[in-house]
Amino acid sequence: MHLAYPAVLAALLFCIGLYGVLARRNAILVLMSVELMLNAVNLNLVAFDVWLRDTLHSGQALTLFTIAIAAAEIGIGLAIVLAVYRNRGTSDIDRLRDTAETDDAEKLPDSAGTDTADTRGTDGAEPTPGRADEKTGKTKKAEATT
């Protein structure tokens, strides 16, 4: 068999995967496109290993390593996509661009272990519960959205 057949097939698979990464808006479809690109690389590794008649079969060994990395990548990627979908309600990549904290972080009360002397304002008054203070290290909404 000629080397051109698997090389052309791998190039087509890689181009389809690249198109999927650049054109799709759904995060799961982007992950599937990345898997297509990895499979194209695996096909090239095995084809060149057979063509070169490598006695160590290093192309096939590297392919097995790449498959293991791809399995771990898809597992972590799907876990991240599911967590984002639960929090945001969508897996659309364009809508997930803004990952800053919302106003909910400012509404939470300060932890019970903080010293009130450190969180008092310049006038010595007690801080308002649930309000972010500069000394506690919490970011304000204006800083989080920029």
PDB file of C-alpha atoms in Angstrom:
ATOM      1  CA  MET A   1       0.000   0.000   0.000  1.00  0.00           C
ATOM      2  CA  HIS A   2       1.213   3.489  -0.800  1.00  0.00           C
ATOM      3  CA  LEU A   3       1.836   6.009   1.922  1.00  0.00           C
ATOM      4  CA  ALA A   4      -0.343   8.539   0.105  1.00  0.00           C
ATOM      5  CA  TYR A   5      -3.652   6.844   0.979  1.00  0.00           C
ATOM      6  CA  PRO A   6      -3.412   7.048   4.783  1.00  0.00           C
ATOM      7  CA  ALA A   7      -1.694  10.449   4.558  1.00  0.00           C
ATOM      8  CA  VAL A   8      -4.545  11.908   2.493  1.00  0.00           C
ATOM      9  CA  LEU A   9      -7.131  10.356   4.812  1.00  0.00           C
ATOM     10  CA  ALA A  10      -5.317  11.786   7.834  1.00  0.00           C
ATOM     11  CA  ALA A  11      -5.154  15.207   6.198  1.00  0.00           C
ATOM     12  CA  LEU A  12      -8.894  15.107   5.506  1.00  0.00           C
ATOM     13  CA  LEU A  13      -9.649  14.054   9.084  1.00  0.00           C
ATOM     14  CA  PHE A  14      -7.420  16.803  10.432  1.00  0.00           C
ATOM     15  CA  CYS A  15      -9.062  19.435   8.207  1.00  0.00           C
ATOM     16  CA  ILE A  16     -12.548  18.332   9.289  1.00  0.00           C
ATOM     17  CA  GLY A  17     -11.435  18.530  12.926  1.00  0.00           C
ATOM     18  CA  LEU A  18      -9.880  21.955  12.412  1.00  0.00           C
ATOM     19  CA  TYR A  19     -13.064  23.209  10.774  1.00  0.00           C
ATOM     20  CA  GLY A  20     -15.056  21.850  13.713  1.00  0.00           C
ATOM     21  CA  VAL A  21     -12.852  23.626  16.252  1.00  0.00           C
ATOM     22  CA  LEU A  22     -13.014  26.948  14.414  1.00  0.00           C
ATOM     23  CA  ALA A  23     -16.666  26.939  13.314  1.00  0.00           C
ATOM     24  CA  ARG A  24     -18.622  25.187  16.076  1.00  0.00           C
ATOM     25  CA  ARG A  25     -20.096  26.993  19.046  1.00  0.00           C
ATOM     26  CA  ASN A  26     -21.030  23.977  21.182  1.00  0.00           C
ATOM     27  CA  ALA A  27     -18.275  22.901  23.576  1.00  0.00           C
ATOM     28  CA  ILE A  28     -18.986  19.180  23.166  1.00  0.00           C
ATOM     29  CA  LEU A  29     -18.699  19.438  19.383  1.00  0.00           C
ATOM     30  CA  VAL A  30     -15.397  21.273  19.792  1.00  0.00           C
ATOM     31  CA  LEU A  31     -14.119  18.425  21.976  1.00  0.00           C
ATOM     32  CA  MET A  32     -15.213  15.914  19.337  1.00  0.00           C
ATOM     33  CA  SER A  33     -13.359  17.920  16.699  1.00  0.00           C
ATOM     34  CA  VAL A  34     -10.192  17.871  18.799  1.00  0.00           C
ATOM     35  CA  GLU A  35     -10.548  14.086  19.008  1.00  0.00           C
ATOM     36  CA  LEU A  36     -10.780  13.921  15.204  1.00  0.00           C
ATOM     37  CA  MET A  37      -7.555  15.878  14.948  1.00  0.00           C
ATOM     38  CA  LEU A  38      -5.826  13.540  17.411  1.00  0.00           C
ATOM     39  CA  ASN A  39      -7.024  10.510  15.460  1.00  0.00           C
ATOM     40  CA  ALA A  40      -5.587  12.006  12.277  1.00  0.00           C
ATOM     41  CA  VAL A  41      -2.223  12.327  14.009  1.00  0.00           C
ATOM     42  CA  ASN A  42      -2.494   8.731  15.241  1.00  0.00           C
ATOM     43  CA  LEU A  43      -3.202   7.536  11.714  1.00  0.00           C
ATOM     44  CA  ASN A  44      -0.102   9.340  10.463  1.00  0.00           C
ATOM     45  CA  LEU A  45       2.037   7.862  13.237  1.00  0.00           C
ATOM     46  CA  VAL A  46       0.983   4.308  12.450  1.00  0.00           C
ATOM     47  CA  ALA A  47       1.243   4.803   8.674  1.00  0.00           C
ATOM     48  CA  PHE A  48       4.770   6.184   8.882  1.00  0.00           C
ATOM     49  CA  ASP A  49       5.753   3.462  11.333  1.00  0.00           C
ATOM     50  CA  VAL A  50       4.655   0.791   8.850  1.00  0.00           C
ATOM     51  CA  TRP A  51       6.198   2.631   5.901  1.00  0.00           C
ATOM     52  CA  LEU A  52       9.580   3.040   7.596  1.00  0.00           C
ATOM     53  CA  ARG A  53       9.496  -0.576   8.908  1.00  0.00           C
ATOM     54  CA  ASP A  54      10.700   0.542  12.310  1.00  0.00           C
ATOM     55  CA  THR A  55      11.898  -2.410  14.388  1.00  0.00           C
ATOM     56  CA  LEU A  56      11.068  -0.670  17.660  1.00  0.00           C
ATOM     57  CA  HIS A  57       7.543   0.254  16.485  1.00  0.00           C
ATOM     58  CA  SER A  58       7.955   3.677  18.037  1.00  0.00           C
ATOM     59  CA  GLY A  59       5.083   5.139  15.996  1.00  0.00           C
ATOM     60  CA  GLN A  60       2.669   2.566  17.352  1.00  0.00           C
ATOM     61  CA  ALA A  61       3.937   3.066  20.904  1.00  0.00           C
ATOM     62  CA  LEU A  62       3.505   6.811  20.559  1.00  0.00           C
ATOM     63  CA  THR A  63       0.000   6.209  19.204  1.00  0.00           C
ATOM     64  CA  LEU A  64      -0.935   4.224  22.309  1.00  0.00           C
ATOM     65  CA  PHE A  65       0.425   7.041  24.465  1.00  0.00           C
ATOM     66  CA  THR A  66      -1.598   9.573  22.471  1.00  0.00           C
ATOM     67  CA  ILE A  67      -4.766   7.482  22.852  1.00  0.00           C
ATOM     68  CA  ALA A  68      -4.267   7.390  26.628  1.00  0.00           C
ATOM     69  CA  ILE A  69      -3.756  11.165  26.744  1.00  0.00           C
ATOM     70  CA  ALA A  70      -6.839  11.693  24.558  1.00  0.00           C
ATOM     71  CA  ALA A  71      -8.956   9.550  26.872  1.00  0.00           C
ATOM     72  CA  ALA A  72      -7.858  11.585  29.876  1.00  0.00           C
ATOM     73  CA  GLU A  73      -8.442  14.831  27.960  1.00  0.00           C
ATOM     74  CA  ILE A  74     -11.965  13.897  26.956  1.00  0.00           C
ATOM     75  CA  GLY A  75     -12.802  12.804  30.504  1.00  0.00           C
ATOM     76  CA  ILE A  76     -11.618  16.057  32.036  1.00  0.00           C
ATOM     77  CA  GLY A  77     -13.089  18.108  29.202  1.00  0.00           C
ATOM     78  CA  LEU A  78     -16.536  16.556  29.568  1.00  0.00           C
ATOM     79  CA  ALA A  79     -16.416  17.039  33.333  1.00  0.00           C
ATOM     80  CA  ILE A  80     -15.627  20.730  32.851  1.00  0.00           C
ATOM     81  CA  VAL A  81     -18.355  21.136  30.218  1.00  0.00           C
ATOM     82  CA  LEU A  82     -20.932  19.455  32.487  1.00  0.00           C
ATOM     83  CA  ALA A  83     -19.939  21.646  35.439  1.00  0.00           C
ATOM     84  CA  VAL A  84     -20.184  24.790  33.322  1.00  0.00           C
ATOM     85  CA  TYR A  85     -23.544  23.644  31.918  1.00  0.00           C
ATOM     86  CA  ARG A  86     -24.901  23.131  35.443  1.00  0.00           C
ATOM     87  CA  ASN A  87     -23.756  26.575  36.550  1.00  0.00           C
ATOM     88  CA  ARG A  88     -24.540  28.605  33.420  1.00  0.00           C
ATOM     89  CA  GLY A  89     -27.314  26.583  31.769  1.00  0.00           C
ATOM     90  CA  THR A  90     -25.613  26.544  28.363  1.00  0.00           C
ATOM     91  CA  SER A  91     -22.607  24.997  26.664  1.00  0.00           C
ATOM     92  CA  ASP A  92     -22.432  27.676  23.963  1.00  0.00           C
ATOM     93  CA  ILE A  93     -18.857  28.935  23.780  1.00  0.00           C
ATOM     94  CA  ASP A  94     -19.815  32.497  22.853  1.00  0.00           C
ATOM     95  CA  ARG A  95     -21.983  32.834  25.962  1.00  0.00           C
ATOM     96  CA  LEU A  96     -19.297  31.383  28.238  1.00  0.00           C
ATOM     97  CA  ARG A  97     -16.779  34.097  27.481  1.00  0.00           C
ATOM     98  CA  ASP A  98     -17.563  36.073  30.613  1.00  0.00           C
ATOM     99  CA  THR A  99     -16.449  33.874  33.517  1.00  0.00           C
ATOM    100  CA  ALA A 100     -16.176  36.604  36.149  1.00  0.00           C
ATOM    101  CA  GLU A 101     -17.875  36.231  39.493  1.00  0.00           C
ATOM    102  CA  THR A 102     -21.415  37.513  39.791  1.00  0.00           C
ATOM    103  CA  ASP A 103     -23.040  39.602  42.499  1.00  0.00           C
ATOM    104  CA  ASP A 104     -23.649  36.458  44.576  1.00  0.00           C
ATOM    105  CA  ALA A 105     -20.068  36.564  45.876  1.00  0.00           C
ATOM    106  CA  GLU A 106     -20.629  40.045  47.305  1.00  0.00           C
ATOM    107  CA  LYS A 107     -23.857  39.031  49.060  1.00  0.00           C
ATOM    108  CA  LEU A 108     -22.233  36.254  51.076  1.00  0.00           C
ATOM    109  CA  PRO A 109     -21.399  37.162  54.680  1.00  0.00           C
ATOM    110  CA  ASP A 110     -17.779  37.345  55.779  1.00  0.00           C
ATOM    111  CA  SER A 111     -16.349  34.248  57.401  1.00  0.00           C
ATOM    112  CA  ALA A 112     -16.726  33.905  61.157  1.00  0.00           C
ATOM    113  CA  GLY A 113     -12.977  33.609  61.730  1.00  0.00           C
ATOM    114  CA  THR A 114     -12.075  37.155  60.651  1.00  0.00           C
ATOM    115  CA  ASP A 115     -11.050  39.697  63.226  1.00  0.00           C
ATOM    116  CA  THR A 116     -13.445  42.643  63.401  1.00  0.00           C
ATOM    117  CA  ALA A 117     -10.601  45.050  64.100  1.00  0.00           C
ATOM    118  CA  ASP A 118      -9.098  44.261  60.704  1.00  0.00           C
ATOM    119  CA  THR A 119     -12.356  44.782  58.815  1.00  0.00           C
ATOM    120  CA  ARG A 120     -13.490  48.016  60.423  1.00  0.00           C
ATOM    121  CA  GLY A 121     -13.692  51.082  58.263  1.00  0.00           C
ATOM    122  CA  THR A 122     -11.779  54.315  58.764  1.00  0.00           C
ATOM    123  CA  ASP A 123     -14.481  55.633  61.089  1.00  0.00           C
ATOM    124  CA  GLY A 124     -14.153  52.591  63.428  1.00  0.00           C
ATOM    125  CA  ALA A 125     -17.700  51.375  62.784  1.00  0.00           C
ATOM    126  CA  GLU A 126     -18.539  47.714  62.318  1.00  0.00           C
ATOM    127  CA  PRO A 127     -18.705  46.601  58.680  1.00  0.00           C
ATOM    128  CA  THR A 128     -22.055  45.918  57.101  1.00  0.00           C
ATOM    129  CA  PRO A 129     -22.664  42.144  56.917  1.00  0.00           C
ATOM    130  CA  GLY A 130     -22.525  40.788  53.393  1.00  0.00           C
ATOM    131  CA  ARG A 131     -20.660  43.770  51.990  1.00  0.00           C
ATOM    132  CA  ALA A 132     -17.226  43.279  50.456  1.00  0.00           C
ATOM    133  CA  ASP A 133     -14.413  45.244  52.053  1.00  0.00           C
ATOM    134  CA  GLU A 134     -11.068  46.169  50.506  1.00  0.00           C
ATOM    135  CA  LYS A 135      -9.086  44.556  53.342  1.00  0.00           C
ATOM    136  CA  THR A 136     -10.778  41.162  53.018  1.00  0.00           C
ATOM    137  CA  GLY A 137      -9.436  40.656  49.509  1.00  0.00           C
ATOM    138  CA  LYS A 138     -12.800  40.237  47.805  1.00  0.00           C
ATOM    139  CA  THR A 139     -13.153  41.812  44.404  1.00  0.00           C
ATOM    140  CA  LYS A 140     -15.802  44.313  43.571  1.00  0.00           C
ATOM    141  CA  LYS A 141     -18.224  43.895  40.714  1.00  0.00           C
ATOM    142  CA  ALA A 142     -16.560  46.647  38.689  1.00  0.00           C
ATOM    143  CA  GLU A 143     -13.162  44.950  38.979  1.00  0.00           C
ATOM    144  CA  ALA A 144     -14.565  41.494  38.151  1.00  0.00           C
ATOM    145  CA  THR A 145     -16.279  42.583  34.952  1.00  0.00           C
ATOM    146  CA  THR A 146     -13.286  44.381  33.427  1.00  0.00           C
TER     147      THR A 146
END
